[in-house]
Amino acid sequence: MQSNDARMLLHCAVPTAVAGVVAAAISGVFAGGKGAIGGAAGALVVILFMGLGLYVLQRTARSFPHLFQAMGLLLYTTQILLLFVVLVVFRDTTLFDTKTFAFTLLGSTVVWVAAQGRAHMKAKILYVEPSSGGSEKASAT
């Protein structure tokens, strides 16, 4: 993973983790221990899904730059569908409070997407790969 990719992941995961801690604390106050577990689980699911998605998208951008836009759309659609599947799977669980889980999942996803947009706008990513001067001069002569 290159430094700008790691920086992007850090700038997305940290605000999402902070939002998850806040959601777990608020859920713990209003819904008890199971609410806190539900809030923490929701934030953890979002960080794992979105982090893995960001990793896959960055790998695709390097390997197949012509597929980047289509892959991004497919990836985000798949992530939202997988989050919906997680909600359906854990709908009747007694491990944690499902309402706090769902609201934390939604809130953490919004925080991740906003942080990713901000990190991308602040990133100084070259859109043209600089080449070394020696190889161009050798091939030109």
N, C-alpha and C. Protein backbone atom coordinates (compact mmCIF):
# COMPACT_ATOMS: atom_id res chain seq x y z
N MET A 1 0.85 -1.17 0.00
CA MET A 1 0.00 0.00 0.00
C MET A 1 0.90 1.23 0.00
N GLN A 2 0.64 2.13 -0.93
CA GLN A 2 1.45 3.34 -1.03
C GLN A 2 1.06 4.32 0.07
N SER A 3 1.89 5.32 0.27
CA SER A 3 1.68 6.23 1.39
C SER A 3 0.39 7.04 1.23
N ASN A 4 0.06 7.45 0.01
CA ASN A 4 -1.18 8.21 -0.15
C ASN A 4 -2.42 7.32 0.07
N ASP A 5 -2.31 6.03 -0.23
CA ASP A 5 -3.42 5.11 0.04
C ASP A 5 -3.59 4.91 1.53
N ALA A 6 -2.48 4.74 2.24
CA ALA A 6 -2.54 4.58 3.69
C ALA A 6 -3.06 5.85 4.35
N ARG A 7 -2.66 6.98 3.83
CA ARG A 7 -3.15 8.26 4.37
C ARG A 7 -4.65 8.39 4.14
N MET A 8 -5.13 7.99 2.97
CA MET A 8 -6.56 8.05 2.68
C MET A 8 -7.32 7.13 3.64
N LEU A 9 -6.80 5.93 3.85
CA LEU A 9 -7.44 5.00 4.77
C LEU A 9 -7.46 5.56 6.19
N LEU A 10 -6.38 6.16 6.61
CA LEU A 10 -6.30 6.74 7.95
C LEU A 10 -7.29 7.90 8.10
N HIS A 11 -7.37 8.76 7.10
CA HIS A 11 -8.27 9.90 7.15
C HIS A 11 -9.74 9.49 7.11
N CYS A 12 -10.02 8.30 6.68
CA CYS A 12 -11.41 7.80 6.68
C CYS A 12 -11.71 6.99 7.93
N ALA A 13 -10.77 6.15 8.34
CA ALA A 13 -11.04 5.24 9.45
C ALA A 13 -11.07 5.95 10.80
N VAL A 14 -10.24 6.95 11.00
CA VAL A 14 -10.19 7.62 12.31
C VAL A 14 -11.49 8.36 12.61
N PRO A 15 -12.02 9.20 11.70
CA PRO A 15 -13.30 9.85 12.03
C PRO A 15 -14.45 8.84 12.21
N THR A 16 -14.41 7.76 11.44
CA THR A 16 -15.45 6.73 11.58
C THR A 16 -15.33 6.04 12.93
N ALA A 17 -14.12 5.76 13.36
CA ALA A 17 -13.92 5.13 14.67
C ALA A 17 -14.37 6.07 15.79
N VAL A 18 -14.07 7.35 15.65
CA VAL A 18 -14.51 8.32 16.66
C VAL A 18 -16.04 8.39 16.69
N ALA A 19 -16.65 8.41 15.52
CA ALA A 19 -18.12 8.40 15.47
C ALA A 19 -18.68 7.12 16.08
N GLY A 20 -17.99 6.01 15.87
CA GLY A 20 -18.43 4.75 16.46
C GLY A 20 -18.33 4.74 17.97
N VAL A 21 -17.26 5.33 18.50
CA VAL A 21 -17.12 5.43 19.96
C VAL A 21 -18.22 6.32 20.55
N VAL A 22 -18.48 7.44 19.89
CA VAL A 22 -19.55 8.33 20.35
C VAL A 22 -20.89 7.62 20.28
N ALA A 23 -21.14 6.92 19.19
CA ALA A 23 -22.41 6.19 19.03
C ALA A 23 -22.54 5.08 20.07
N ALA A 24 -21.45 4.39 20.36
CA ALA A 24 -21.48 3.33 21.37
C ALA A 24 -21.75 3.92 22.75
N ALA A 25 -21.15 5.06 23.05
CA ALA A 25 -21.38 5.70 24.35
C ALA A 25 -22.84 6.16 24.48
N ILE A 26 -23.35 6.81 23.45
CA ILE A 26 -24.74 7.27 23.49
C ILE A 26 -25.69 6.07 23.55
N SER A 27 -25.40 5.04 22.78
CA SER A 27 -26.23 3.83 22.80
C SER A 27 -26.17 3.15 24.15
N GLY A 28 -25.00 3.17 24.77
CA GLY A 28 -24.86 2.58 26.10
C GLY A 28 -25.69 3.31 27.14
N VAL A 29 -25.76 4.63 27.01
CA VAL A 29 -26.56 5.42 27.95
C VAL A 29 -28.05 5.14 27.77
N PHE A 30 -28.50 5.09 26.53
CA PHE A 30 -29.94 4.97 26.28
C PHE A 30 -30.43 3.53 26.17
N ALA A 31 -29.58 2.60 25.76
CA ALA A 31 -30.04 1.22 25.56
C ALA A 31 -29.27 0.21 26.41
N GLY A 32 -28.38 0.67 27.26
CA GLY A 32 -27.65 -0.23 28.14
C GLY A 32 -26.45 -0.89 27.46
N GLY A 33 -26.00 -1.97 28.06
CA GLY A 33 -24.82 -2.67 27.57
C GLY A 33 -24.99 -3.23 26.17
N LYS A 34 -26.17 -3.77 25.90
CA LYS A 34 -26.41 -4.31 24.55
C LYS A 34 -26.42 -3.21 23.50
N GLY A 35 -26.85 -2.02 23.89
CA GLY A 35 -26.81 -0.88 22.97
C GLY A 35 -25.39 -0.48 22.64
N ALA A 36 -24.53 -0.49 23.67
CA ALA A 36 -23.12 -0.14 23.45
C ALA A 36 -22.45 -1.17 22.54
N ILE A 37 -22.76 -2.44 22.76
CA ILE A 37 -22.20 -3.49 21.90
C ILE A 37 -22.71 -3.32 20.47
N GLY A 38 -23.99 -3.02 20.31
CA GLY A 38 -24.56 -2.79 18.98
C GLY A 38 -23.92 -1.62 18.27
N GLY A 39 -23.67 -0.52 19.01
CA GLY A 39 -23.02 0.64 18.42
C GLY A 39 -21.59 0.34 17.98
N ALA A 40 -20.86 -0.36 18.84
CA ALA A 40 -19.48 -0.71 18.51
C ALA A 40 -19.44 -1.68 17.33
N ALA A 41 -20.35 -2.64 17.30
CA ALA A 41 -20.38 -3.61 16.20
C ALA A 41 -20.73 -2.93 14.89
N GLY A 42 -21.65 -1.99 14.91
CA GLY A 42 -22.02 -1.27 13.69
C GLY A 42 -20.85 -0.48 13.12
N ALA A 43 -20.12 0.21 13.98
CA ALA A 43 -18.96 0.98 13.51
C ALA A 43 -17.87 0.06 12.99
N LEU A 44 -17.67 -1.06 13.67
CA LEU A 44 -16.64 -2.01 13.24
C LEU A 44 -16.96 -2.60 11.87
N VAL A 45 -18.23 -2.94 11.64
CA VAL A 45 -18.64 -3.48 10.34
C VAL A 45 -18.38 -2.46 9.23
N VAL A 46 -18.71 -1.21 9.48
CA VAL A 46 -18.50 -0.16 8.47
C VAL A 46 -17.01 0.02 8.19
N ILE A 47 -16.19 0.06 9.22
CA ILE A 47 -14.76 0.24 9.02
C ILE A 47 -14.17 -0.92 8.22
N LEU A 48 -14.60 -2.13 8.53
CA LEU A 48 -14.10 -3.30 7.80
C LEU A 48 -14.56 -3.30 6.35
N PHE A 49 -15.85 -3.10 6.12
CA PHE A 49 -16.38 -3.12 4.75
C PHE A 49 -15.79 -2.00 3.91
N MET A 50 -15.84 -0.79 4.43
CA MET A 50 -15.38 0.35 3.65
C MET A 50 -13.85 0.35 3.49
N GLY A 51 -13.13 -0.10 4.50
CA GLY A 51 -11.68 -0.18 4.40
C GLY A 51 -11.26 -1.19 3.35
N LEU A 52 -11.91 -2.34 3.36
CA LEU A 52 -11.62 -3.36 2.34
C LEU A 52 -11.99 -2.84 0.95
N GLY A 53 -13.10 -2.14 0.85
CA GLY A 53 -13.50 -1.57 -0.43
C GLY A 53 -12.51 -0.54 -0.95
N LEU A 54 -12.02 0.30 -0.05
CA LEU A 54 -11.02 1.31 -0.45
C LEU A 54 -9.75 0.63 -0.93
N TYR A 55 -9.35 -0.42 -0.25
CA TYR A 55 -8.16 -1.18 -0.65
C TYR A 55 -8.35 -1.78 -2.04
N VAL A 56 -9.49 -2.41 -2.27
CA VAL A 56 -9.77 -3.03 -3.58
C VAL A 56 -9.82 -1.96 -4.67
N LEU A 57 -10.42 -0.84 -4.38
CA LEU A 57 -10.52 0.22 -5.37
C LEU A 57 -9.14 0.79 -5.73
N GLN A 58 -8.27 0.94 -4.74
CA GLN A 58 -6.93 1.46 -5.02
C GLN A 58 -6.12 0.45 -5.84
N ARG A 59 -6.26 -0.83 -5.54
CA ARG A 59 -5.57 -1.87 -6.32
C ARG A 59 -6.08 -1.88 -7.77
N THR A 60 -7.38 -1.72 -7.94
CA THR A 60 -7.95 -1.70 -9.28
C THR A 60 -7.45 -0.48 -10.05
N ALA A 61 -7.35 0.64 -9.38
CA ALA A 61 -6.89 1.86 -10.04
C ALA A 61 -5.48 1.70 -10.58
N ARG A 62 -4.63 0.96 -9.87
CA ARG A 62 -3.26 0.76 -10.33
C ARG A 62 -3.20 -0.29 -11.44
N SER A 63 -3.95 -1.35 -11.29
CA SER A 63 -3.88 -2.45 -12.25
C SER A 63 -4.67 -2.18 -13.52
N PHE A 64 -5.87 -1.65 -13.38
CA PHE A 64 -6.76 -1.42 -14.52
C PHE A 64 -7.34 -0.02 -14.45
N PRO A 65 -6.56 1.00 -14.79
CA PRO A 65 -7.06 2.37 -14.65
C PRO A 65 -8.27 2.66 -15.53
N HIS A 66 -8.42 1.95 -16.63
CA HIS A 66 -9.56 2.18 -17.51
C HIS A 66 -10.87 1.65 -16.90
N LEU A 67 -10.78 0.80 -15.88
CA LEU A 67 -11.98 0.26 -15.22
C LEU A 67 -12.29 0.95 -13.90
N PHE A 68 -11.53 1.99 -13.57
CA PHE A 68 -11.64 2.60 -12.24
C PHE A 68 -13.04 3.13 -11.95
N GLN A 69 -13.63 3.88 -12.85
CA GLN A 69 -14.94 4.48 -12.60
C GLN A 69 -16.02 3.41 -12.48
N ALA A 70 -16.02 2.45 -13.38
CA ALA A 70 -17.02 1.38 -13.32
C ALA A 70 -16.82 0.53 -12.06
N MET A 71 -15.58 0.27 -11.71
CA MET A 71 -15.30 -0.51 -10.51
C MET A 71 -15.73 0.23 -9.26
N GLY A 72 -15.54 1.53 -9.23
CA GLY A 72 -15.98 2.33 -8.09
C GLY A 72 -17.48 2.26 -7.90
N LEU A 73 -18.22 2.39 -8.99
CA LEU A 73 -19.68 2.30 -8.92
C LEU A 73 -20.12 0.91 -8.47
N LEU A 74 -19.52 -0.11 -9.05
CA LEU A 74 -19.86 -1.49 -8.66
C LEU A 74 -19.50 -1.75 -7.21
N LEU A 75 -18.36 -1.25 -6.77
CA LEU A 75 -17.91 -1.47 -5.41
C LEU A 75 -18.85 -0.82 -4.40
N TYR A 76 -19.22 0.42 -4.60
CA TYR A 76 -20.10 1.10 -3.65
C TYR A 76 -21.49 0.49 -3.64
N THR A 77 -21.98 0.08 -4.79
CA THR A 77 -23.26 -0.61 -4.84
C THR A 77 -23.20 -1.93 -4.08
N THR A 78 -22.13 -2.66 -4.27
CA THR A 78 -21.95 -3.93 -3.56
C THR A 78 -21.82 -3.71 -2.06
N GLN A 79 -21.11 -2.68 -1.66
CA GLN A 79 -20.97 -2.40 -0.23
C GLN A 79 -22.31 -2.09 0.41
N ILE A 80 -23.12 -1.28 -0.23
CA ILE A 80 -24.44 -0.94 0.32
C ILE A 80 -25.31 -2.19 0.39
N LEU A 81 -25.26 -3.03 -0.64
CA LEU A 81 -26.04 -4.27 -0.61
C LEU A 81 -25.55 -5.21 0.49
N LEU A 82 -24.24 -5.30 0.69
CA LEU A 82 -23.71 -6.14 1.76
C LEU A 82 -24.08 -5.60 3.14
N LEU A 83 -24.09 -4.30 3.30
CA LEU A 83 -24.53 -3.73 4.57
C LEU A 83 -26.00 -4.04 4.82
N PHE A 84 -26.80 -4.02 3.77
CA PHE A 84 -28.21 -4.41 3.90
C PHE A 84 -28.33 -5.88 4.29
N VAL A 85 -27.50 -6.73 3.70
CA VAL A 85 -27.51 -8.16 4.05
C VAL A 85 -27.12 -8.35 5.52
N VAL A 86 -26.13 -7.60 5.98
CA VAL A 86 -25.75 -7.68 7.40
C VAL A 86 -26.91 -7.28 8.29
N LEU A 87 -27.62 -6.23 7.90
CA LEU A 87 -28.80 -5.82 8.68
C LEU A 87 -29.86 -6.91 8.72
N VAL A 88 -30.09 -7.57 7.60
CA VAL A 88 -31.10 -8.64 7.55
C VAL A 88 -30.64 -9.85 8.37
N VAL A 89 -29.37 -10.20 8.28
CA VAL A 89 -28.86 -11.36 9.01
C VAL A 89 -28.97 -11.15 10.53
N PHE A 90 -28.64 -9.95 10.98
CA PHE A 90 -28.65 -9.67 12.42
C PHE A 90 -29.97 -9.05 12.89
N ARG A 91 -31.01 -9.16 12.10
CA ARG A 91 -32.29 -8.56 12.43
C ARG A 91 -32.87 -9.10 13.74
N ASP A 92 -32.78 -10.38 13.98
CA ASP A 92 -33.40 -10.99 15.16
C ASP A 92 -32.38 -11.44 16.21
N THR A 93 -31.19 -10.89 16.20
CA THR A 93 -30.17 -11.33 17.15
C THR A 93 -30.46 -10.81 18.55
N THR A 94 -29.97 -11.54 19.52
CA THR A 94 -30.07 -11.09 20.91
C THR A 94 -28.70 -10.72 21.47
N LEU A 95 -27.69 -10.72 20.62
CA LEU A 95 -26.33 -10.37 21.05
C LEU A 95 -26.20 -8.89 21.38
N PHE A 96 -26.93 -8.05 20.66
CA PHE A 96 -26.87 -6.61 20.86
C PHE A 96 -28.19 -5.99 20.43
N ASP A 97 -28.35 -4.71 20.73
CA ASP A 97 -29.56 -3.97 20.36
C ASP A 97 -29.51 -3.67 18.86
N THR A 98 -30.48 -4.19 18.14
CA THR A 98 -30.45 -4.07 16.68
C THR A 98 -30.71 -2.65 16.19
N LYS A 99 -31.49 -1.88 16.93
CA LYS A 99 -31.76 -0.50 16.49
C LYS A 99 -30.50 0.36 16.59
N THR A 100 -29.76 0.22 17.68
CA THR A 100 -28.52 0.99 17.79
C THR A 100 -27.50 0.51 16.77
N PHE A 101 -27.50 -0.78 16.49
CA PHE A 101 -26.62 -1.33 15.47
C PHE A 101 -26.94 -0.70 14.11
N ALA A 102 -28.22 -0.66 13.76
CA ALA A 102 -28.62 -0.12 12.46
C ALA A 102 -28.33 1.38 12.36
N PHE A 103 -28.66 2.13 13.40
CA PHE A 103 -28.40 3.57 13.34
C PHE A 103 -26.91 3.89 13.33
N THR A 104 -26.12 3.13 14.06
CA THR A 104 -24.68 3.33 14.04
C THR A 104 -24.10 2.94 12.68
N LEU A 105 -24.63 1.88 12.09
CA LEU A 105 -24.21 1.48 10.75
C LEU A 105 -24.47 2.60 9.75
N LEU A 106 -25.64 3.18 9.81
CA LEU A 106 -26.00 4.27 8.91
C LEU A 106 -25.13 5.50 9.17
N GLY A 107 -25.02 5.89 10.42
CA GLY A 107 -24.22 7.08 10.75
C GLY A 107 -22.75 6.92 10.42
N SER A 108 -22.21 5.75 10.70
CA SER A 108 -20.80 5.50 10.41
C SER A 108 -20.54 5.49 8.91
N THR A 109 -21.48 4.98 8.15
CA THR A 109 -21.33 4.99 6.69
C THR A 109 -21.31 6.42 6.16
N VAL A 110 -22.18 7.26 6.67
CA VAL A 110 -22.22 8.67 6.25
C VAL A 110 -20.91 9.36 6.62
N VAL A 111 -20.40 9.09 7.84
CA VAL A 111 -19.14 9.70 8.27
C VAL A 111 -18.00 9.21 7.38
N TRP A 112 -17.97 7.91 7.05
CA TRP A 112 -16.89 7.38 6.20
C TRP A 112 -16.92 8.05 4.82
N VAL A 113 -18.09 8.13 4.21
CA VAL A 113 -18.19 8.71 2.86
C VAL A 113 -17.80 10.18 2.88
N ALA A 114 -18.24 10.92 3.89
CA ALA A 114 -17.87 12.34 4.00
C ALA A 114 -16.36 12.49 4.22
N ALA A 115 -15.79 11.65 5.08
CA ALA A 115 -14.35 11.73 5.33
C ALA A 115 -13.56 11.33 4.09
N GLN A 116 -14.06 10.36 3.35
CA GLN A 116 -13.37 9.95 2.12
C GLN A 116 -13.42 11.07 1.08
N GLY A 117 -14.54 11.72 0.97
CA GLY A 117 -14.64 12.85 0.04
C GLY A 117 -13.71 13.98 0.42
N ARG A 118 -13.64 14.29 1.71
CA ARG A 118 -12.74 15.34 2.19
C ARG A 118 -11.28 14.95 1.97
N ALA A 119 -10.94 13.71 2.30
CA ALA A 119 -9.56 13.26 2.13
C ALA A 119 -9.15 13.27 0.66
N HIS A 120 -10.07 12.91 -0.22
CA HIS A 120 -9.75 12.91 -1.65
C HIS A 120 -9.56 14.33 -2.17
N MET A 121 -10.37 15.27 -1.67
CA MET A 121 -10.22 16.66 -2.11
C MET A 121 -8.91 17.27 -1.61
N LYS A 122 -8.46 16.85 -0.44
CA LYS A 122 -7.22 17.39 0.14
C LYS A 122 -5.97 16.69 -0.40
N ALA A 123 -6.13 15.50 -0.95
CA ALA A 123 -4.97 14.73 -1.42
C ALA A 123 -4.38 15.39 -2.66
N LYS A 124 -3.07 15.31 -2.74
CA LYS A 124 -2.37 15.82 -3.91
C LYS A 124 -1.91 14.61 -4.72
N ILE A 125 -2.83 14.07 -5.50
CA ILE A 125 -2.57 12.86 -6.27
C ILE A 125 -2.23 13.27 -7.70
N LEU A 126 -1.10 12.83 -8.19
CA LEU A 126 -0.71 13.13 -9.57
C LEU A 126 -1.58 12.33 -10.53
N TYR A 127 -2.05 12.95 -11.55
CA TYR A 127 -2.82 12.22 -12.55
C TYR A 127 -1.96 11.84 -13.74
N VAL A 128 -0.71 12.28 -13.76
CA VAL A 128 0.26 11.86 -14.75
C VAL A 128 1.46 11.33 -13.98
N GLU A 129 1.87 10.12 -14.30
CA GLU A 129 3.02 9.52 -13.63
C GLU A 129 4.30 10.17 -14.13
N PRO A 130 5.08 10.80 -13.23
CA PRO A 130 6.33 11.39 -13.69
C PRO A 130 7.34 10.28 -14.02
N SER A 131 8.08 10.48 -15.07
CA SER A 131 9.07 9.47 -15.45
C SER A 131 10.46 10.04 -15.22
N SER A 132 11.42 9.15 -15.10
CA SER A 132 12.79 9.60 -14.89
C SER A 132 13.34 10.18 -16.20
N GLY A 133 14.14 11.20 -16.08
CA GLY A 133 14.67 11.87 -17.26
C GLY A 133 15.66 11.04 -18.06
N GLY A 134 16.38 10.13 -17.40
CA GLY A 134 17.40 9.33 -18.07
C GLY A 134 16.83 8.36 -19.10
N SER A 135 15.73 7.74 -18.83
CA SER A 135 15.18 6.76 -19.75
C SER A 135 14.58 7.41 -20.99
N GLU A 136 14.03 8.63 -20.84
CA GLU A 136 13.47 9.32 -21.99
C GLU A 136 14.59 9.76 -22.95
N LYS A 137 15.69 10.24 -22.39
CA LYS A 137 16.79 10.70 -23.24
C LYS A 137 17.42 9.51 -23.96
N ALA A 138 17.50 8.38 -23.29
CA ALA A 138 18.10 7.21 -23.91
C ALA A 138 17.21 6.67 -25.03
N SER A 139 15.91 6.71 -24.86
CA SER A 139 15.02 6.19 -25.91
C SER A 139 14.85 7.19 -27.04
N ALA A 140 15.04 8.49 -26.78
CA ALA A 140 14.86 9.50 -27.81
C ALA A 140 16.05 9.53 -28.78
N THR A 141 17.22 9.13 -28.33
CA THR A 141 18.40 9.20 -29.21
C THR A 141 18.70 7.91 -29.87
